GROMACS .gro file of C-alpha atoms in nm:
model
  412
    1MET     CA    1 -10.610  -0.905   1.641
    2LYS     CA    2 -10.954  -0.822   1.784
    3TYR     CA    3 -11.284  -0.804   1.579
    4GLU     CA    4 -11.644  -0.697   1.655
    5ALA     CA    5 -11.889  -0.988   1.724
    6LEU     CA    6 -12.164  -1.089   1.467
    7PRO     CA    7 -12.537  -1.085   1.570
    8SER     CA    8 -12.682  -1.417   1.686
    9THR     CA    9 -12.970  -1.613   1.516
   10GLY     CA   10 -13.225  -1.491   1.775
   11GLN     CA   11 -13.120  -1.133   1.718
   12GLU     CA   12 -13.169  -1.169   1.340
   13SER     CA   13 -13.530  -1.306   1.387
   14ALA     CA   14 -13.628  -1.019   1.615
   15MET     CA   15 -13.492  -0.766   1.366
   16SER     CA   16 -13.693  -0.929   1.082
   17ASP     CA   17 -14.018  -0.912   1.286
   18ARG     CA   18 -13.963  -0.543   1.356
   19ARG     CA   19 -13.908  -0.467   0.987
   20GLY     CA   20 -14.235  -0.652   0.899
   21ALA     CA   21 -14.433  -0.454   1.157
   22HIS     CA   22 -14.289  -0.129   1.028
   23ALA     CA   23 -14.383  -0.224   0.667
   24VAL     CA   24 -14.745  -0.307   0.762
   25LEU     CA   25 -14.775   0.018   0.954
   26ALA     CA   26 -14.638   0.215   0.659
   27PHE     CA   27 -14.885   0.042   0.421
   28ALA     CA   28 -15.182   0.118   0.643
   29MET     CA   29 -15.089   0.481   0.699
   30VAL     CA   30 -15.008   0.566   0.337
   31ALA     CA   31 -15.301   0.371   0.185
   32GLY     CA   32 -15.542   0.517   0.443
   33ALA     CA   33 -15.420   0.870   0.379
   34ALA     CA   34 -15.458   0.826   0.003
   35TRP     CA   35 -15.815   0.692   0.034
   36LEU     CA   36 -15.914   0.976   0.270
   37LEU     CA   37 -15.786   1.221   0.009
   38ALA     CA   38 -16.042   1.075  -0.232
   39ALA     CA   39 -15.795   0.866  -0.427
   40PRO     CA   40 -15.934   0.559  -0.600
   41LEU     CA   41 -15.911   0.242  -0.394
   42ALA     CA   42 -15.674   0.076  -0.639
   43ALA     CA   43 -15.439   0.374  -0.632
   44SER     CA   44 -15.446   0.384  -0.254
   45LEU     CA   45 -15.350   0.017  -0.239
   46VAL     CA   46 -15.063   0.065  -0.485
   47VAL     CA   47 -14.926   0.361  -0.293
   48GLY     CA   48 -14.954   0.167   0.036
   49VAL     CA   49 -14.772  -0.134  -0.108
   50GLY     CA   50 -14.493   0.094  -0.233
   51ALA     CA   51 -14.458   0.257   0.107
   52ALA     CA   52 -14.444  -0.083   0.276
   53PHE     CA   53 -14.177  -0.206   0.032
   54PHE     CA   54 -13.949   0.094   0.081
   55THR     CA   55 -13.994   0.076   0.459
   56TRP     CA   56 -13.891  -0.291   0.456
   57ILE     CA   57 -13.582  -0.216   0.245
   58ALA     CA   58 -13.480   0.075   0.467
   59GLY     CA   59 -13.514  -0.138   0.781
   60ALA     CA   60 -13.305  -0.415   0.628
   61ALA     CA   61 -13.029  -0.170   0.538
   62SER     CA   62 -13.023  -0.014   0.880
   63GLY     CA   63 -13.021  -0.354   1.051
   64GLU     CA   64 -12.717  -0.493   0.864
   65PRO     CA   65 -12.420  -0.558   1.089
   66ALA     CA   66 -12.119  -0.332   1.050
   67ALA     CA   67 -11.824  -0.461   0.851
   68LEU     CA   68 -11.562  -0.643   1.054
   69VAL     CA   69 -11.264  -0.417   1.118
   70PRO     CA   70 -10.964  -0.481   1.343
   71ALA     CA   71 -10.983  -0.324   1.684
   72PRO     CA   72 -10.738  -0.037   1.729
   73VAL     CA   73 -10.391  -0.141   1.859
   74VAL     CA   74 -10.307  -0.002   2.201
   75ASP     CA   75  -9.973   0.190   2.200
   76LEU     CA   76  -9.708   0.011   2.410
   77PRO     CA   77  -9.437   0.203   2.602
   78ASP     CA   78  -9.088   0.221   2.448
   79ARG     CA   79  -8.873  -0.038   2.628
   80THR     CA   80  -8.551   0.028   2.433
   81GLN     CA   81  -8.371   0.202   2.719
   82GLU     CA   82  -8.462  -0.069   2.968
   83VAL     CA   83  -8.344  -0.343   2.733
   84ILE     CA   84  -8.003  -0.193   2.654
   85ASP     CA   85  -7.945  -0.100   3.019
   86ALA     CA   86  -7.959  -0.471   3.100
   87VAL     CA   87  -7.655  -0.537   2.874
   88ASP     CA   88  -7.311  -0.536   3.041
   89ASP     CA   89  -7.126  -0.413   2.731
   90ALA     CA   90  -7.134  -0.045   2.640
   91LEU     CA   91  -7.411   0.014   2.381
   92LEU     CA   92  -7.491   0.324   2.175
   93ILE     CA   93  -7.774   0.376   1.924
   94ILE     CA   94  -7.681   0.653   1.681
   95GLU     CA   95  -7.909   0.832   1.434
   96ARG     CA   96  -7.787   1.112   1.208
   97GLN     CA   97  -7.460   1.142   1.402
   98ARG     CA   98  -7.644   1.189   1.732
   99ILE     CA   99  -7.662   0.942   2.019
  100THR     CA  100  -8.028   0.865   2.080
  101TYR     CA  101  -7.978   0.587   2.335
  102ALA     CA  102  -7.687   0.495   2.564
  103ASN     CA  103  -7.694   0.226   2.832
  104HIS     CA  104  -7.548   0.244   3.183
  105ALA     CA  105  -7.213   0.097   3.076
  106ALA     CA  106  -7.173   0.360   2.803
  107ARG     CA  107  -7.264   0.643   3.040
  108ARG     CA  108  -7.004   0.519   3.289
  109LEU     CA  109  -6.744   0.500   3.013
  110PHE     CA  110  -6.801   0.835   2.841
  111GLY     CA  111  -6.989   1.034   3.105
  112ALA     CA  112  -7.364   1.100   3.115
  113GLU     CA  113  -7.330   1.455   2.982
  114ARG     CA  114  -7.132   1.344   2.673
  115VAL     CA  115  -7.372   1.077   2.545
  116GLU     CA  116  -7.655   1.318   2.465
  117GLY     CA  117  -7.515   1.481   2.152
  118ASP     CA  118  -7.281   1.414   1.863
  119TYR     CA  119  -7.112   1.075   1.897
  120ARG     CA  120  -6.776   1.221   1.790
  121LEU     CA  121  -6.769   1.437   2.102
  122ALA     CA  122  -6.833   1.134   2.320
  123LEU     CA  123  -6.586   0.889   2.164
  124ARG     CA  124  -6.303   1.129   2.073
  125HIS     CA  125  -6.128   0.840   1.900
  126PRO     CA  126  -6.045   0.864   1.526
  127VAL     CA  127  -6.061   0.491   1.451
  128ALA     CA  128  -6.393   0.444   1.634
  129ALA     CA  129  -6.540   0.756   1.471
  130ASP     CA  130  -6.438   0.637   1.123
  131LEU     CA  131  -6.599   0.297   1.179
  132ILE     CA  132  -6.928   0.458   1.277
  133ALA     CA  133  -6.918   0.710   0.994
  134SER     CA  134  -6.864   0.443   0.727
  135ASP     CA  135  -7.170   0.289   0.561
  136ARG     CA  136  -7.050  -0.069   0.606
  137GLU     CA  137  -7.101  -0.295   0.903
  138THR     CA  138  -6.805  -0.446   1.085
  139GLY     CA  139  -6.792  -0.811   0.982
  140ASP     CA  140  -6.576  -0.903   1.280
  141PRO     CA  141  -6.530  -0.690   1.592
  142VAL     CA  142  -6.242  -0.444   1.556
  143GLU     CA  143  -5.985  -0.406   1.834
  144ILE     CA  144  -5.917  -0.049   1.941
  145ALA     CA  145  -5.696   0.093   2.216
  146GLY     CA  146  -5.703   0.411   2.419
  147LEU     CA  147  -6.079   0.459   2.441
  148GLY     CA  148  -6.159   0.599   2.784
  149ASP     CA  149  -5.812   0.534   2.931
  150ALA     CA  150  -5.485   0.493   2.746
  151ASP     CA  151  -5.423   0.142   2.881
  152ARG     CA  152  -5.768  -0.001   2.805
  153ARG     CA  153  -5.842  -0.232   2.513
  154TRP     CA  154  -6.181  -0.277   2.345
  155VAL     CA  155  -6.346  -0.474   2.066
  156MET     CA  156  -6.597  -0.266   1.874
  157SER     CA  157  -6.877  -0.366   1.635
  158VAL     CA  158  -7.121  -0.155   1.432
  159ARG     CA  159  -7.457  -0.291   1.312
  160HIS     CA  160  -7.726  -0.119   1.102
  161VAL     CA  161  -8.079  -0.128   1.243
  162GLU     CA  162  -8.416  -0.030   1.094
  163GLY     CA  163  -8.466   0.335   1.011
  164GLY     CA  164  -8.103   0.413   0.930
  165ALA     CA  165  -7.979   0.395   1.291
  166LYS     CA  166  -7.659   0.220   1.398
  167LEU     CA  167  -7.601   0.000   1.700
  168VAL     CA  168  -7.247   0.036   1.840
  169THR     CA  169  -7.119  -0.226   2.084
  170LEU     CA  170  -6.800  -0.188   2.289
  171ARG     CA  171  -6.669  -0.485   2.487
  172ASP     CA  172  -6.391  -0.432   2.740
  173ARG     CA  173  -6.104  -0.673   2.673
  174THR     CA  174  -5.848  -0.505   2.899
  175ASP     CA  175  -5.823  -0.797   3.143
  176SER     CA  176  -5.771  -1.048   2.861
  177TRP     CA  177  -5.512  -0.823   2.700
  178ILE     CA  178  -5.322  -0.783   3.028
  179ALA     CA  179  -5.331  -1.159   3.087
  180GLU     CA  180  -5.197  -1.224   2.737
  181ARG     CA  181  -4.923  -0.963   2.780
  182MET     CA  182  -4.826  -1.118   3.113
  183ARG     CA  183  -4.810  -1.460   2.952
  184VAL     CA  184  -4.586  -1.333   2.673
  185ASP     CA  185  -4.363  -1.146   2.917
  186PHE     CA  186  -4.346  -1.449   3.144
  187VAL     CA  187  -4.233  -1.679   2.864
  188ALA     CA  188  -3.975  -1.425   2.746
  189ASN     CA  189  -3.840  -1.363   3.098
  190ALA     CA  190  -3.830  -1.731   3.191
  191SER     CA  191  -3.648  -1.812   2.867
  192HIS     CA  192  -3.397  -1.535   2.935
  193GLU     CA  193  -3.340  -1.644   3.294
  194LEU     CA  194  -3.272  -2.003   3.186
  195ARG     CA  195  -3.067  -1.912   2.878
  196THR     CA  196  -2.798  -1.726   3.073
  197PRO     CA  197  -2.693  -2.009   3.311
  198LEU     CA  198  -2.729  -2.266   3.033
  199ALA     CA  199  -2.493  -2.066   2.811
  200THR     CA  200  -2.243  -2.043   3.097
  201ILE     CA  201  -2.256  -2.417   3.166
  202LEU     CA  202  -2.223  -2.509   2.798
  203GLY     CA  203  -1.929  -2.272   2.756
  204PHE     CA  204  -1.736  -2.423   3.045
  205ILE     CA  205  -1.814  -2.778   2.929
  206GLU     CA  206  -1.670  -2.696   2.587
  207THR     CA  207  -1.360  -2.549   2.752
  208LEU     CA  208  -1.314  -2.855   2.970
  209ASN     CA  209  -1.353  -3.081   2.666
  210GLU     CA  210  -1.059  -2.910   2.496
  211GLY     CA  211  -0.829  -3.083   2.743
  212ARG     CA  212  -0.605  -2.801   2.861
  213ALA     CA  213  -0.827  -2.703   3.154
  214VAL     CA  214  -0.849  -3.065   3.268
  215GLU     CA  215  -0.478  -3.073   3.339
  216ASP     CA  216  -0.490  -2.763   3.559
  217THR     CA  217  -0.663  -2.864   3.883
  218ALA     CA  218  -0.723  -2.508   4.002
  219ILE     CA  219  -0.889  -2.401   3.675
  220ARG     CA  220  -1.092  -2.721   3.665
  221GLN     CA  221  -1.220  -2.670   4.018
  222ARG     CA  222  -1.307  -2.307   3.947
  223PHE     CA  223  -1.499  -2.401   3.634
  224LEU     CA  224  -1.683  -2.680   3.812
  225GLY     CA  225  -1.772  -2.445   4.095
  226ILE     CA  226  -1.919  -2.192   3.853
  227MET     CA  227  -2.110  -2.465   3.672
  228MET     CA  228  -2.248  -2.594   4.001
  229GLY     CA  229  -2.362  -2.243   4.097
  230GLU     CA  230  -2.537  -2.190   3.764
  231ALA     CA  231  -2.701  -2.533   3.782
  232LYS     CA  232  -2.831  -2.454   4.132
  233ARG     CA  233  -2.960  -2.122   4.006
  234MET     CA  234  -3.155  -2.299   3.731
  235GLN     CA  235  -3.283  -2.552   3.982
  236GLN     CA  236  -3.403  -2.273   4.211
  237LEU     CA  237  -3.573  -2.099   3.921
  238VAL     CA  238  -3.754  -2.417   3.815
  239ASP     CA  239  -3.856  -2.484   4.176
  240ASP     CA  240  -3.995  -2.131   4.210
  241LEU     CA  241  -4.185  -2.162   3.882
  242ILE     CA  242  -4.343  -2.490   3.992
  243SER     CA  243  -4.426  -2.346   4.334
  244LEU     CA  244  -4.584  -2.037   4.180
  245SER     CA  245  -4.791  -2.251   3.944
  246ARG     CA  246  -4.921  -2.463   4.232
  247ILE     CA  247  -5.011  -2.161   4.442
  248GLU     CA  248  -5.198  -2.000   4.151
  249ALA     CA  249  -5.388  -2.325   4.090
  250ASP     CA  250  -5.510  -2.318   4.452
  251ARG     CA  251  -5.584  -1.945   4.471
  252PHE     CA  252  -5.961  -2.001   4.496
  253SER     CA  253  -5.924  -2.261   4.770
  254VAL     CA  254  -5.895  -2.082   5.104
  255PRO     CA  255  -5.707  -2.289   5.367
  256GLN     CA  256  -5.931  -2.406   5.652
  257THR     CA  257  -5.677  -2.543   5.899
  258PRO     CA  258  -5.626  -2.326   6.211
  259LEU     CA  259  -5.261  -2.233   6.257
  260ALA     CA  260  -5.068  -2.037   6.520
  261LEU     CA  261  -4.807  -1.830   6.336
  262GLY     CA  262  -4.567  -1.788   6.632
  263PRO     CA  263  -4.426  -2.144   6.632
  264VAL     CA  264  -4.392  -2.139   6.251
  265ILE     CA  265  -4.191  -1.815   6.267
  266GLU     CA  266  -3.958  -1.961   6.531
  267GLU     CA  267  -3.909  -2.278   6.326
  268VAL     CA  268  -3.831  -2.095   6.001
  269ALA     CA  269  -3.598  -1.849   6.175
  270GLY     CA  270  -3.410  -2.142   6.331
  271VAL     CA  271  -3.366  -2.312   5.993
  272ILE     CA  272  -3.238  -1.993   5.831
  273ARG     CA  273  -2.998  -1.923   6.119
  274SER     CA  274  -2.852  -2.270   6.095
  275GLY     CA  275  -2.793  -2.226   5.722
  276LEU     CA  276  -2.596  -1.903   5.763
  277ARG     CA  277  -2.223  -1.924   5.807
  278GLU     CA  278  -2.224  -1.600   6.000
  279GLY     CA  279  -2.471  -1.333   6.106
  280GLY     CA  280  -2.743  -1.569   6.223
  281ASP     CA  281  -2.794  -1.356   6.530
  282ARG     CA  282  -2.911  -1.070   6.305
  283ILE     CA  283  -3.257  -1.223   6.299
  284GLU     CA  284  -3.451  -1.082   6.593
  285LEU     CA  285  -3.794  -1.217   6.684
  286ALA     CA  286  -4.065  -1.012   6.855
  287ILE     CA  287  -4.358  -1.253   6.884
  288GLU     CA  288  -4.662  -1.146   7.084
  289SER     CA  289  -4.972  -1.347   7.164
  290ALA     CA  290  -5.198  -1.358   6.859
  291PRO     CA  291  -5.506  -1.559   6.756
  292GLU     CA  292  -5.489  -1.845   6.512
  293VAL     CA  293  -5.549  -1.792   6.141
  294ARG     CA  294  -5.669  -2.017   5.861
  295ALA     CA  295  -5.347  -2.111   5.689
  296ASP     CA  296  -5.145  -2.366   5.494
  297ARG     CA  297  -4.839  -2.435   5.711
  298VAL     CA  298  -4.613  -2.518   5.416
  299GLN     CA  299  -4.702  -2.202   5.226
  300ILE     CA  300  -4.666  -1.983   5.536
  301GLY     CA  301  -4.319  -2.130   5.583
  302GLN     CA  302  -4.238  -2.051   5.221
  303LEU     CA  303  -4.364  -1.694   5.264
  304LEU     CA  304  -4.140  -1.647   5.569
  305HIS     CA  305  -3.837  -1.800   5.395
  306ASN     CA  306  -3.876  -1.561   5.102
  307LEU     CA  307  -3.931  -1.247   5.310
  308ILE     CA  308  -3.656  -1.315   5.565
  309GLY     CA  309  -3.424  -1.428   5.285
  310ASN     CA  310  -3.484  -1.102   5.097
  311ALA     CA  311  -3.412  -0.902   5.413
  312ILE     CA  312  -3.082  -1.086   5.455
  313LYS     CA  313  -2.982  -1.044   5.090
  314TYR     CA  314  -3.068  -0.676   5.054
  315GLY     CA  315  -3.018  -0.548   5.410
  316ARG     CA  316  -2.691  -0.390   5.507
  317PRO     CA  317  -2.441  -0.635   5.664
  318ALA     CA  318  -2.440  -0.660   6.041
  319THR     CA  319  -2.772  -0.475   6.073
  320PRO     CA  320  -3.061  -0.645   6.253
  321ILE     CA  321  -3.357  -0.807   6.076
  322ARG     CA  322  -3.669  -0.786   6.289
  323VAL     CA  323  -3.956  -1.035   6.253
  324ALA     CA  324  -4.258  -0.916   6.451
  325LEU     CA  325  -4.595  -1.078   6.513
  326ASP     CA  326  -4.880  -0.901   6.691
  327GLN     CA  327  -5.250  -0.823   6.673
  328ALA     CA  328  -5.372  -0.493   6.528
  329GLN     CA  329  -5.729  -0.379   6.464
  330GLY     CA  330  -5.867  -0.728   6.508
  331ARG     CA  331  -5.624  -0.887   6.262
  332VAL     CA  332  -5.298  -1.078   6.295
  333ARG     CA  333  -5.006  -0.873   6.168
  334LEU     CA  334  -4.671  -1.013   6.051
  335ARG     CA  335  -4.388  -0.768   5.979
  336ILE     CA  336  -4.034  -0.821   5.846
  337ILE     CA  337  -3.819  -0.510   5.891
  338ASP     CA  338  -3.468  -0.463   5.753
  339GLN     CA  339  -3.217  -0.178   5.757
  340GLY     CA  340  -3.107  -0.188   5.396
  341GLU     CA  341  -3.060   0.067   5.123
  342GLY     CA  342  -3.435   0.097   5.069
  343ILE     CA  343  -3.636   0.110   4.748
  344SER     CA  344  -3.736   0.415   4.546
  345PRO     CA  345  -4.113   0.488   4.541
  346GLU     CA  346  -4.145   0.432   4.164
  347HIS     CA  347  -4.042   0.067   4.204
  348LEU     CA  348  -4.281  -0.025   4.487
  349PRO     CA  349  -4.596  -0.090   4.275
  350ARG     CA  350  -4.410  -0.342   4.057
  351LEU     CA  351  -4.214  -0.536   4.317
  352THR     CA  352  -4.455  -0.831   4.313
  353GLU     CA  353  -4.442  -0.873   3.934
  354ARG     CA  354  -4.271  -1.186   3.809
  355PHE     CA  355  -3.901  -1.135   3.730
  356TYR     CA  356  -3.915  -0.766   3.821
  357ARG     CA  357  -3.591  -0.649   3.981
  358VAL     CA  358  -3.491  -0.309   4.112
  359ASP     CA  359  -3.125  -0.394   4.047
  360ALA     CA  360  -3.103  -0.694   3.813
  361GLY     CA  361  -2.727  -0.734   3.846
  362ARG     CA  362  -2.728  -0.732   4.225
  363SER     CA  363  -3.028  -0.963   4.243
  364ARG     CA  364  -2.856  -1.227   4.031
  365SER     CA  365  -2.531  -1.191   4.224
  366VAL     CA  366  -2.706  -1.278   4.551
  367GLY     CA  367  -2.898  -1.567   4.396
  368GLY     CA  368  -3.238  -1.410   4.339
  369THR     CA  369  -3.476  -1.551   4.078
  370GLY     CA  370  -3.709  -1.253   4.060
  371LEU     CA  371  -4.005  -1.465   4.171
  372GLY     CA  372  -3.982  -1.441   4.551
  373LEU     CA  373  -4.224  -1.152   4.605
  374ALA     CA  374  -4.456  -1.281   4.333
  375ILE     CA  375  -4.485  -1.604   4.534
  376VAL     CA  376  -4.542  -1.405   4.855
  377LYS     CA  377  -4.821  -1.205   4.688
  378HIS     CA  378  -5.003  -1.517   4.566
  379ILE     CA  379  -4.972  -1.689   4.903
  380ALA     CA  380  -5.116  -1.380   5.073
  381GLU     CA  381  -5.402  -1.367   4.823
  382ARG     CA  382  -5.487  -1.732   4.878
  383HIS     CA  383  -5.502  -1.669   5.256
  384ARG     CA  384  -5.714  -1.355   5.199
  385ALA     CA  385  -5.435  -1.156   5.364
  386ALA     CA  386  -5.324  -0.802   5.280
  387LEU     CA  387  -4.967  -0.747   5.159
  388ASP     CA  388  -4.808  -0.405   5.204
  389ILE     CA  389  -4.451  -0.294   5.128
  390GLU     CA  390  -4.313   0.029   5.269
  391SER     CA  391  -3.961   0.148   5.202
  392LYS     CA  392  -3.749   0.457   5.245
  393VAL     CA  393  -3.422   0.505   5.062
  394GLY     CA  394  -3.130   0.492   5.304
  395VAL     CA  395  -3.344   0.365   5.592
  396GLY     CA  396  -3.483   0.023   5.501
  397THR     CA  397  -3.791  -0.174   5.403
  398THR     CA  398  -4.089  -0.309   5.597
  399VAL     CA  399  -4.306  -0.586   5.452
  400THR     CA  400  -4.640  -0.635   5.631
  401VAL     CA  401  -4.878  -0.928   5.586
  402THR     CA  402  -5.208  -0.893   5.771
  403PHE     CA  403  -5.422  -1.206   5.820
  404PRO     CA  404  -5.790  -1.221   5.912
  405VAL     CA  405  -5.855  -1.366   6.258
  406ILE     CA  406  -6.066  -1.680   6.310
  407SER     CA  407  -6.224  -1.844   6.608
  408ARG     CA  408  -6.258  -2.218   6.663
  409GLU     CA  409  -6.637  -2.188   6.665
  410SER     CA  410  -6.634  -2.060   6.306
  411LEU     CA  411  -6.462  -2.373   6.178
  412SER     CA  412  -6.770  -2.594   6.210
   0.00000   0.00000   0.00000
């Protein structure tokens, strides 16, 4: 706080001298005037002394320093809007049911034109409106759904501030909610996928232990064959789960090794052909000259195995499966094209979800685990490649993976 300065010692002495001079002058003038008016000498002296005294007192009063008072406070600009705009969460300050301040996040959520009036018109959510209308503060943030979009999840808190206003905070928890839902669905789906073959194996073991099936060689061999198939299915599922976990763990680590995709495609196609009892010649390769890409050779091989394997499983028998590699718009493009039954448009956005199947019964019958395209998606993401699936019912499906091109000079 700022105060006025006191007079110095020198200043006080000068002021005292001036008062003395003024008193002497007043004495001389008044006493002289009285004597000239024929007043007795004694009376003139008394009147002069009185005039000098009152002049001295008046000078002392006028020379006293002013009382110390605080200097006036300079009005500072209101920084409330700037402060709340710096917060990532949506913030509203509400007074008498009206929104007086809204930050950028709140304006994006509700719309700039709706955050300038009654808060109930902006939120349009009964639970949120009731929380704000109540006189109590939220001890813990309250979870609400459907604010803004139906699929979004928020945690909301209400705090009272000075002057009767309320500070409303909305934190977007949609990503956390989706991750938790995916985790729950994953555990449920994995448990279901493992429970079915385990139940089959246990049932046949119990039957074989009864003794009658052991005596019949044909029945025994059929049971053992089914058990072997179910055990392999579980093994494939576990292998895919482990592979998916490893790929997700490395998703932030972009491969740096330069790789030509043409030789890898030829190698994988040869392995798949040799493993087919018939129809190996269905796989047709159309490999053009293309630049190298940054890639993990093992994961690229896995991606090709999954995509070509899906084309074989779900394509119509005796129809060709075309694997094409070329360069388009400065990127390396890999395409796997089959002539199968195709996929309806409503299924396309969910094909890369874990355990999602268009036809669950058919997928299990051909040995699918429901994780193949999920693995392909994560491999593409790790390689910063774009994955696109196009399909037309009755015509077939085309899966395209587009890789960014590199040059050897950029690897330094």
